[in-house]
XYZ file of C-alpha atoms in Angstrom:
617
model
C 0.000 0.000 0.000
C 2.836 2.368 0.919
C 4.560 1.748 -2.410
C 1.349 2.397 -4.333
C 0.881 5.672 -2.489
C 4.441 6.751 -3.304
C 3.919 5.960 -6.977
C 0.743 7.989 -6.966
C 2.578 10.870 -5.327
C 5.271 10.855 -7.990
C 2.710 10.800 -10.752
C 0.484 13.491 -9.233
C 0.088 16.522 -11.438
C -1.833 19.721 -11.265
C -5.093 19.995 -13.163
C -4.882 21.459 -16.616
C -6.188 24.998 -16.658
C -8.986 25.795 -19.075
C -8.031 27.792 -22.143
C -9.045 31.417 -22.458
C -11.449 32.091 -25.302
C -9.744 34.023 -28.060
C -6.295 33.720 -26.480
C -4.197 31.815 -29.041
C -1.116 31.596 -26.807
C -3.101 30.112 -23.930
C -4.776 27.653 -26.294
C -1.408 26.575 -27.683
C 0.127 25.958 -24.259
C -2.989 24.180 -23.052
C -2.685 21.771 -25.971
C 0.897 21.112 -24.910
C -0.237 20.428 -21.341
C -2.898 18.045 -22.627
C -0.278 16.244 -24.732
C 2.079 15.742 -21.774
C -0.703 15.009 -19.301
C -2.050 12.280 -21.571
C 1.377 10.630 -21.666
C 1.665 10.812 -17.859
C -1.795 9.361 -17.307
C -1.179 6.533 -19.755
C 2.042 5.651 -17.923
C 0.333 5.867 -14.548
C -2.557 3.701 -15.622
C -0.419 0.971 -17.100
C 3.137 0.238 -18.141
C 5.101 2.506 -15.773
C 3.223 1.498 -12.644
C 3.685 -2.122 -13.655
C 7.418 -1.563 -14.178
C 7.783 -0.116 -10.672
C 6.692 -3.402 -9.110
C 10.179 -4.770 -9.882
C 12.036 -1.495 -9.225
C 13.644 -2.617 -5.963
C 14.920 -5.813 -7.562
C 16.503 -4.214 -10.612
C 18.163 -1.398 -8.660
C 19.531 -3.571 -5.831
C 22.962 -4.001 -7.464
C 23.210 -0.242 -8.062
C 22.442 0.517 -4.411
C 25.110 -1.953 -3.315
C 27.726 -0.609 -5.761
C 27.846 3.061 -4.645
C 30.848 3.845 -6.907
C 31.109 3.706 -10.683
C 33.163 4.894 -13.639
C 31.673 7.255 -16.229
C 33.486 7.452 -19.577
C 33.056 10.167 -22.215
C 34.905 8.991 -25.309
C 34.340 9.665 -28.972
C 35.598 11.350 -32.122
C 35.935 14.603 -30.111
C 38.643 12.913 -28.012
C 41.041 13.157 -30.959
C 41.167 16.992 -31.328
C 40.860 17.176 -27.537
C 39.777 20.803 -27.251
C 41.517 22.152 -30.364
C 40.084 23.063 -33.755
C 41.967 24.456 -36.740
C 44.887 25.411 -34.530
C 42.747 27.189 -31.923
C 42.180 26.231 -28.315
C 38.485 25.625 -27.633
C 37.546 26.084 -23.982
C 34.784 24.277 -22.105
C 33.573 20.728 -22.553
C 35.712 18.974 -25.168
C 32.794 16.704 -26.122
C 30.860 19.807 -27.291
C 33.430 20.674 -29.974
C 31.038 20.148 -32.890
C 28.499 22.574 -31.426
C 30.976 25.153 -30.165
C 32.814 25.381 -33.501
C 29.698 24.866 -35.671
C 31.320 21.982 -37.497
C 29.357 20.573 -40.410
C 28.463 16.904 -40.624
C 30.797 16.507 -43.617
C 33.768 18.063 -41.811
C 33.077 16.017 -38.695
C 33.170 12.892 -40.842
C 36.660 13.854 -42.015
C 37.650 13.979 -38.349
C 36.033 10.583 -37.784
C 38.052 9.096 -40.637
C 41.223 9.904 -38.659
C 39.936 8.370 -35.435
C 42.061 5.263 -34.847
C 42.512 4.527 -31.104
C 45.019 1.700 -31.382
C 45.887 1.884 -27.662
C 42.310 1.027 -26.670
C 42.238 -2.130 -24.570
C 38.885 -3.004 -23.018
C 40.379 -5.365 -20.440
C 42.817 -2.666 -19.249
C 40.032 -0.090 -18.919
C 37.953 -2.506 -16.873
C 40.927 -3.399 -14.696
C 41.646 0.258 -13.940
C 38.018 0.764 -12.945
C 38.045 -2.261 -10.672
C 41.415 -1.403 -9.162
C 39.929 1.983 -8.205
C 37.109 0.187 -6.400
C 34.420 0.931 -8.984
C 31.546 -1.516 -9.340
C 29.939 -0.334 -12.580
C 31.011 1.313 -15.819
C 28.955 3.548 -18.126
C 30.288 4.792 -21.467
C 29.015 7.069 -24.230
C 27.555 4.861 -26.962
C 26.398 8.035 -28.696
C 26.954 11.556 -27.420
C 25.400 14.796 -28.703
C 27.491 14.687 -31.883
C 25.262 11.807 -33.012
C 28.229 9.531 -33.753
C 27.620 5.910 -32.772
C 30.643 4.420 -31.014
C 29.413 0.914 -31.780
C 28.426 -1.191 -34.794
C 25.013 0.333 -35.439
C 22.871 -0.619 -38.403
C 20.996 2.680 -38.134
C 22.579 5.152 -40.556
C 26.249 5.446 -41.463
C 27.470 7.848 -38.766
C 29.254 5.067 -36.881
C 32.710 4.028 -35.744
C 32.681 0.825 -37.773
C 31.704 2.555 -41.011
C 33.534 5.876 -40.767
C 36.662 5.494 -38.639
C 40.012 3.960 -39.440
C 39.561 1.827 -36.312
C 36.665 -0.290 -37.691
C 36.318 -2.279 -34.437
C 33.328 -2.159 -32.068
C 34.736 -0.949 -28.719
C 31.324 -1.205 -27.036
C 31.160 -4.923 -27.778
C 34.683 -5.377 -26.422
C 33.889 -3.423 -23.259
C 30.631 -5.283 -22.684
C 32.483 -8.598 -22.936
C 35.342 -7.427 -20.688
C 32.929 -6.177 -18.022
C 30.959 -9.408 -18.079
C 34.147 -11.446 -17.717
C 35.345 -9.319 -14.782
C 31.965 -9.182 -13.043
C 31.596 -5.420 -13.494
C 28.132 -4.020 -14.205
C 28.021 -2.281 -17.589
C 25.904 0.381 -19.261
C 25.575 3.055 -21.914
C 25.126 6.804 -22.052
C 22.898 7.612 -25.021
C 22.076 11.153 -26.168
C 18.418 10.756 -27.105
C 17.309 14.380 -27.375
C 20.386 16.136 -28.722
C 21.816 14.941 -32.058
C 23.894 17.335 -34.133
C 24.290 15.158 -37.218
C 20.664 14.232 -37.850
C 18.696 16.752 -39.937
C 15.489 16.169 -37.947
C 16.879 16.192 -34.405
C 17.023 19.125 -31.984
C 20.335 20.936 -31.575
C 21.995 21.701 -34.908
C 21.042 25.284 -35.763
C 24.153 26.102 -37.812
C 23.544 23.612 -40.614
C 19.853 22.669 -40.378
C 18.294 25.670 -38.556
C 16.778 23.205 -36.104
C 15.362 24.209 -32.715
C 17.071 23.306 -29.447
C 20.380 24.996 -30.242
C 22.339 28.021 -29.068
C 20.424 30.423 -31.336
C 17.155 29.576 -29.546
C 15.341 29.356 -32.883
C 11.613 28.725 -33.244
C 10.602 29.821 -29.774
C 13.664 28.944 -27.722
C 13.751 26.200 -25.107
C 10.011 25.508 -25.389
C 10.059 25.332 -29.177
C 7.777 22.265 -29.212
C 5.057 24.231 -27.401
C 5.510 27.487 -29.326
C 5.726 25.717 -32.698
C 3.991 22.336 -32.331
C 3.991 22.000 -36.121
C 7.763 21.294 -35.847
C 7.301 18.408 -33.445
C 6.554 15.732 -36.113
C 10.020 16.364 -37.547
C 11.687 15.626 -34.195
C 9.387 12.637 -33.697
C 10.641 11.302 -37.005
C 14.197 11.426 -35.618
C 13.043 9.649 -32.437
C 11.289 6.955 -34.493
C 14.001 6.490 -37.095
C 17.178 6.845 -35.020
C 16.849 7.276 -31.242
C 14.475 4.426 -30.355
C 15.953 1.992 -32.931
C 19.504 2.629 -31.677
C 18.450 2.285 -28.025
C 16.802 -1.021 -28.908
C 20.023 -2.069 -30.676
C 22.023 -1.380 -27.539
C 19.571 -3.313 -25.390
C 19.335 -6.386 -27.623
C 22.955 -6.595 -28.842
C 24.845 -5.782 -25.632
C 22.335 -6.412 -22.807
C 23.472 -3.521 -20.580
C 22.658 -3.359 -16.886
C 21.938 0.375 -17.024
C 21.088 3.137 -19.510
C 22.016 6.768 -18.842
C 20.346 9.766 -20.525
C 20.741 13.551 -20.401
C 19.259 16.856 -21.672
C 15.601 15.741 -21.685
C 14.462 19.370 -22.026
C 15.398 19.320 -25.713
C 12.267 17.236 -26.352
C 8.771 17.547 -24.891
C 7.934 15.434 -21.865
C 5.593 13.255 -23.939
C 8.475 12.153 -26.212
C 10.742 11.324 -23.291
C 7.973 9.216 -21.763
C 7.470 7.484 -25.112
C 11.170 6.593 -25.224
C 11.060 5.210 -21.674
C 8.017 3.131 -22.611
C 9.930 1.671 -25.576
C 12.817 0.777 -23.252
C 10.531 -0.957 -20.764
C 8.891 -2.934 -23.593
C 12.285 -4.176 -24.776
C 13.959 -4.725 -21.391
C 11.940 -4.362 -18.170
C 15.007 -5.096 -16.024
C 17.491 -2.486 -17.231
C 18.112 0.377 -14.795
C 17.319 3.826 -16.244
C 18.739 6.997 -14.701
C 16.721 10.057 -13.732
C 17.487 12.376 -16.648
C 15.261 10.760 -19.265
C 11.916 11.689 -17.707
C 12.407 14.501 -15.235
C 9.678 17.111 -14.883
C 7.288 18.470 -12.299
C 4.825 15.698 -11.578
C 6.696 13.116 -13.626
C 10.005 11.793 -12.306
C 9.920 8.319 -13.805
C 13.523 7.104 -13.708
C 14.840 4.468 -11.317
C 16.824 7.076 -9.378
C 17.507 10.806 -9.399
C 20.540 12.658 -10.724
C 22.052 15.753 -9.145
C 23.960 18.402 -11.090
C 27.279 17.943 -12.912
C 30.713 18.477 -11.302
C 29.520 18.751 -7.680
C 31.567 20.107 -4.791
C 28.701 19.736 -2.282
C 25.364 17.907 -2.345
C 21.925 19.416 -1.916
C 19.334 17.244 -0.132
C 17.735 14.532 -2.260
C 15.094 12.067 -1.092
C 15.527 8.466 -2.206
C 18.136 7.021 -4.559
C 20.420 9.492 -6.307
C 23.726 9.791 -8.155
C 26.304 12.540 -8.737
C 28.732 12.747 -11.666
C 32.017 14.522 -10.888
C 34.814 14.555 -13.441
C 38.552 14.631 -12.824
C 39.027 18.139 -14.271
C 36.392 20.487 -15.775
C 35.691 18.615 -19.016
C 34.028 15.238 -19.453
C 35.677 14.437 -22.786
C 39.491 14.492 -22.883
C 40.769 18.082 -23.110
C 44.494 18.484 -23.700
C 44.503 22.046 -22.312
C 42.542 21.373 -19.135
C 44.933 20.567 -16.293
C 42.540 21.530 -13.497
C 42.567 18.012 -12.073
C 41.443 17.774 -8.457
C 43.567 15.925 -5.894
C 42.835 12.341 -4.916
C 41.603 13.526 -1.505
C 38.806 15.505 -3.179
C 37.290 12.366 -4.712
C 37.746 10.163 -1.647
C 35.911 12.664 0.541
C 33.316 13.293 -2.165
C 32.622 9.555 -2.349
C 32.286 9.252 1.426
C 30.063 12.346 1.558
C 27.779 11.112 -1.231
C 27.408 7.712 0.399
C 26.734 9.305 3.791
C 23.760 11.054 2.201
C 22.432 7.941 0.471
C 23.875 8.604 -2.985
C 26.189 7.058 -5.569
C 29.255 8.611 -7.170
C 29.702 8.038 -10.908
C 33.155 9.505 -11.522
C 34.065 10.529 -15.061
C 37.227 9.786 -17.008
C 37.881 11.135 -20.504
C 40.227 8.769 -22.374
C 42.459 10.213 -25.075
C 41.883 9.882 -28.790
C 44.463 7.103 -29.004
C 42.496 4.990 -26.525
C 44.770 5.458 -23.504
C 43.881 7.048 -20.163
C 45.584 10.347 -19.352
C 48.350 9.787 -16.769
C 46.754 12.441 -14.522
C 43.527 10.434 -14.510
C 45.451 7.226 -13.880
C 47.135 8.767 -10.845
C 43.759 9.810 -9.434
C 42.327 6.327 -9.995
C 45.347 4.702 -8.359
C 45.093 6.999 -5.327
C 41.411 6.237 -4.855
C 42.134 2.548 -5.319
C 44.682 2.526 -2.502
C 42.109 4.014 -0.134
C 39.309 1.722 -1.334
C 41.474 -1.375 -0.894
C 41.484 -0.656 2.842
C 38.158 1.102 3.336
C 35.671 -0.184 0.742
C 33.613 -1.878 3.461
C 32.581 1.604 4.602
C 31.226 2.386 1.101
C 29.689 -0.699 -0.539
C 26.119 -1.356 0.483
C 26.092 1.458 3.041
C 23.499 4.175 3.457
C 22.904 7.417 5.302
C 22.843 7.103 9.079
C 20.246 8.549 11.442
C 22.897 10.543 13.316
C 23.320 14.325 13.149
C 25.981 15.953 10.986
C 29.423 16.106 12.630
C 32.166 18.701 12.135
C 35.016 16.169 11.866
C 33.640 14.247 8.860
C 30.716 12.082 7.761
C 29.035 8.810 8.753
C 27.876 5.813 6.714
C 25.885 2.866 8.039
C 25.424 -0.785 7.145
C 23.005 -2.708 9.322
C 24.392 -2.551 12.900
C 27.720 -0.972 11.938
C 28.509 2.711 11.809
C 31.511 3.942 9.822
C 32.953 7.229 11.037
C 34.832 8.903 8.174
C 37.206 11.236 10.004
C 38.413 13.988 7.660
C 39.806 16.139 10.501
C 41.820 14.025 12.939
C 41.663 15.586 16.422
C 45.028 16.779 17.693
C 44.143 15.786 21.273
C 43.461 12.171 20.176
C 39.815 12.253 21.256
C 36.917 11.823 18.821
C 33.556 13.149 19.963
C 30.422 11.606 18.435
C 27.333 13.581 19.389
C 23.596 13.038 19.108
C 23.908 9.227 19.115
C 21.074 7.119 20.543
C 22.267 3.545 20.676
C 24.668 1.146 22.370
C 28.220 0.608 21.107
C 29.816 -2.782 21.744
C 33.155 -2.191 20.014
C 35.167 0.517 18.237
C 38.184 -0.081 15.988
C 40.059 1.307 12.984
C 38.928 -0.195 9.692
C 42.574 -0.193 8.586
C 43.503 -2.459 11.517
C 43.174 -6.066 10.376
C 43.356 -7.237 14.010
C 40.379 -5.028 14.940
C 42.087 -3.910 18.123
C 39.543 -2.183 20.309
C 39.760 1.569 20.670
C 38.885 2.681 24.226
C 35.613 4.600 24.374
C 33.234 6.141 26.879
C 29.527 6.461 26.257
C 27.319 8.766 28.281
C 23.839 9.959 27.413
C 23.973 10.770 23.662
C 27.711 11.267 23.418
C 30.529 8.874 22.612
C 34.199 9.667 23.231
C 36.727 7.496 21.433
C 40.444 7.503 22.273
C 42.523 7.636 19.105
C 46.117 6.934 18.125
C 48.412 9.945 17.798
C 48.487 9.735 14.006
C 45.633 9.090 11.599
C 46.033 5.909 9.531
C 44.898 7.983 6.549
C 45.224 11.782 6.399
C 42.369 12.118 3.902
C 39.727 9.887 5.461
C 40.473 7.589 8.389
C 37.563 5.243 9.074
C 36.509 4.079 12.529
C 34.030 1.215 12.807
C 31.425 1.141 15.560
C 29.701 -2.171 16.183
C 26.386 -1.606 17.918
C 23.638 -3.512 19.691
C 20.009 -2.744 19.069
C 18.459 0.102 17.118
C 20.564 3.035 15.898
C 18.898 6.413 16.286
C 20.116 9.987 16.474
C 19.137 13.595 16.965
C 18.539 15.904 14.033
C 20.882 18.826 13.583
C 24.621 19.489 13.683
C 27.007 18.391 16.440
C 30.010 20.639 17.101
C 32.822 18.599 18.587
C 34.714 21.024 20.866
C 38.184 20.002 19.657
C 37.666 20.665 15.929
C 38.799 24.079 14.704
C 36.275 24.620 11.889
C 32.575 23.808 11.686
C 30.914 24.429 8.302
C 27.147 24.914 8.311
C 26.191 24.531 4.646
C 23.153 26.388 3.365
C 22.130 23.095 1.731
C 21.652 21.633 5.232
C 19.737 24.577 6.711
C 16.078 24.535 7.682
C 14.078 26.763 5.361
C 11.455 29.192 6.632
C 9.126 30.701 4.051
C 8.624 29.843 0.389
C 10.690 30.591 -2.698
C 14.106 29.131 -1.880
C 15.978 27.139 -4.507
C 19.200 25.134 -4.403
C 22.244 25.967 -6.508
C 23.725 23.113 -8.512
C 26.422 22.263 -5.957
C 29.448 23.128 -8.081
C 32.380 25.018 -6.590
C 31.023 28.380 -5.356
C 27.510 27.324 -6.436
C 26.505 25.269 -3.410
C 24.157 28.018 -2.347
C 20.521 28.563 -1.487
C 18.975 31.323 -3.610
C 15.615 32.983 -4.083
C 15.884 35.069 -0.912
C 13.440 37.862 -1.752
C 11.040 38.244 1.206
C 11.401 39.202 4.853
C 9.520 36.094 6.016
C 12.245 33.847 4.559
C 15.039 32.622 6.821
C 17.626 29.847 7.057
C 18.607 28.212 10.331
C 20.645 25.365 11.790
C 20.054 23.537 15.057
C 23.475 23.027 16.602
C 24.643 21.353 19.786
C 27.912 20.979 21.650
C 29.058 19.345 24.859
C 31.576 21.907 26.133
C 31.614 25.676 26.514
C 33.709 27.263 23.771
C 34.091 30.573 21.947
C 33.775 30.842 18.161
C 34.298 33.450 15.479
C 31.395 33.485 13.014
C 31.906 33.908 9.265
C 29.233 34.010 6.550
C 30.009 33.174 2.891
C 27.673 34.301 0.119
C 27.297 35.819 -3.323
C 25.982 39.321 -2.846
C 22.567 40.628 -3.696
C 21.355 43.766 -1.978
C 20.058 44.615 1.478
C 21.007 43.727 5.047
C 20.624 40.670 7.266
C 20.473 39.583 10.886
C 22.371 36.650 12.356
C 21.173 35.380 15.716
C 22.711 32.723 17.939
C 21.151 32.443 21.373
C 21.036 35.932 22.853
C 23.615 37.260 20.410
C 22.246 39.343 17.525
C 24.408 40.698 14.697
C 23.382 43.005 11.870
C 25.318 43.192 8.618
C 24.981 45.060 5.335
C 25.307 42.978 2.167
C 28.666 43.643 0.541
C 28.959 45.310 -2.850
C 31.850 43.016 -3.838
C 31.559 40.611 -6.755
C 32.065 36.874 -6.470
C 32.095 34.991 -3.179
C 32.092 37.310 -0.160
C 33.133 36.316 3.370
C 31.711 38.474 6.164
C 33.286 38.400 9.604
C 30.291 38.647 11.906
C 31.684 38.553 15.435
C 32.587 36.220 18.305
C 30.178 34.240 20.489
C 30.495 31.856 23.408
C 28.406 28.713 23.015
C 27.286 26.850 26.135
C 26.686 23.075 26.214
C 23.304 22.066 24.788
C 21.140 22.928 21.800
C 21.080 26.329 20.083
C 19.812 27.787 16.820
C 21.917 29.821 14.422
C 19.523 31.778 12.208
C 20.032 34.172 9.291
C 17.128 36.370 8.248
C 16.683 39.523 6.152
C 16.461 42.880 7.811
C 15.970 44.649 4.506
C 15.747 43.210 0.989
C 16.389 45.234 -2.141
C 16.658 44.369 -5.807
C 16.261 40.818 -7.049
C 17.358 39.023 -3.876
C 19.203 39.433 -0.599
C 22.040 37.019 -1.328
C 22.929 33.514 -2.409
C 24.067 31.938 0.850
C 26.812 29.310 0.707
C 27.574 28.619 4.355
C 28.127 29.909 7.855
C 31.353 28.957 9.601
C 32.210 28.628 13.273
C 35.956 28.948 13.890
C 37.065 28.016 17.374
C 38.872 30.758 19.260
C 41.906 29.360 21.031
C 42.786 30.876 24.411
């Protein structure tokens, strides 16, 4: 009954408003609503609801895996961010669009594509050595070029490249042999080579491109007479190629993107075709993703995350090693290994998966910088994978020293900030610990601990076994419960209260996408809106308060207990850090709250975080 109610909730949509007599625009958009609503209702009444009866079974492996490899690889990997002697910034896989390359010229590039260093078994081994449990690769990206032996059209690797081989078949076989789950990324809504598909506005004057032709992003509602042309592409290329991938390679998962390039009704139609061909394949959340219709097997957050906004249920994030998904020879902005280890632990602690992207080179080899990152993650995973695979979010409050994952009666404390005084404080814990030990210690030597009320104190070695993320295992008896909020261990110098984790008062807030300097809450336009955090600590301490934001206009109040601070919004551009003042926090629960005093312009600010920095005596 509960599952049926949740399905109904997902499918719920608002009633279609009646058209206004004589208003052609309203009539046009009402027809579009009717079109999409009909598709939703058909799914709800039949095939989609039926498919959800086996949802838990088909997604079980994905929930257990937690960590996968994403691969963007294609013809664009050969020029690698360069065209006609010029450096092309941004995503390397978008070269065709950015440089407005014709289909004929792109074919000349494809003729030179000959990745002789490609070795499917080596790719799979590198993924597994890094601790990854599934692999997803671009079978066809937005350029429309099939990286497999497709019988649909001639824009394929086997017909147009010097390579001639089918790397997707080789990867599927290598993954099956190694026991690695395998899947495809397929660009269903964006196809720059096909004359009927959305996206190519430089050669075909099609909608869905940078020029925003024919009504812009909602072209299919503004000009419904153009929709049959796009439907012809869906019928003649997208659905047939997806069916090819399903029947020839039997993937475990299909991954889609940019659904907004087609109307909701078409995306639903594609999902229906997938379910008719293979009811057991996992489908990500970016095929059908709209208000009232989120029909994938799990949700996807934004690209290249630094922090995670709250998501209910199953979800997945897709970081990449630098700032491009396809290989870009000029992009050396690779993050350190520690970034990905902590990102993986953080995602898992919030109930999500991490699908980490690698962009192989045009010759088929992995970039050495990517290899070094994979090797570094692999070393950590070899010791600590138990704290990742099959784990979920715990019921405990957020902690300032790191994050927590849980598997049945075990808690895994991922300590990012090792306490200098060799004492780890775990706050807000309702349960009974029977043993504590370092996951890196094969002998499982007990770490001394004291448990009183809702606090656990664990005595630690002088040095952390891992400076990036040292994992402590807590074996427990009985039910694990915890308080809601944020626990401030008194011996940690910095406590970060992310806006993503704040309680929201009032309506209108929206989350940023989570990228670096975009992990903010925005939409702060009214005085009745506020953000707050419930915080607790066990010892009296003094803290300096900082607030990080992107400026709007106005002034705000920050309150913590009896302390009230007023601050004008800065006029500086970019990320601003305000020094608010110093407070003394007593043991117990408190609320830190930020609210507008005066709002001007479009919004008060985009708040990133508040910080509490311990003042040392």
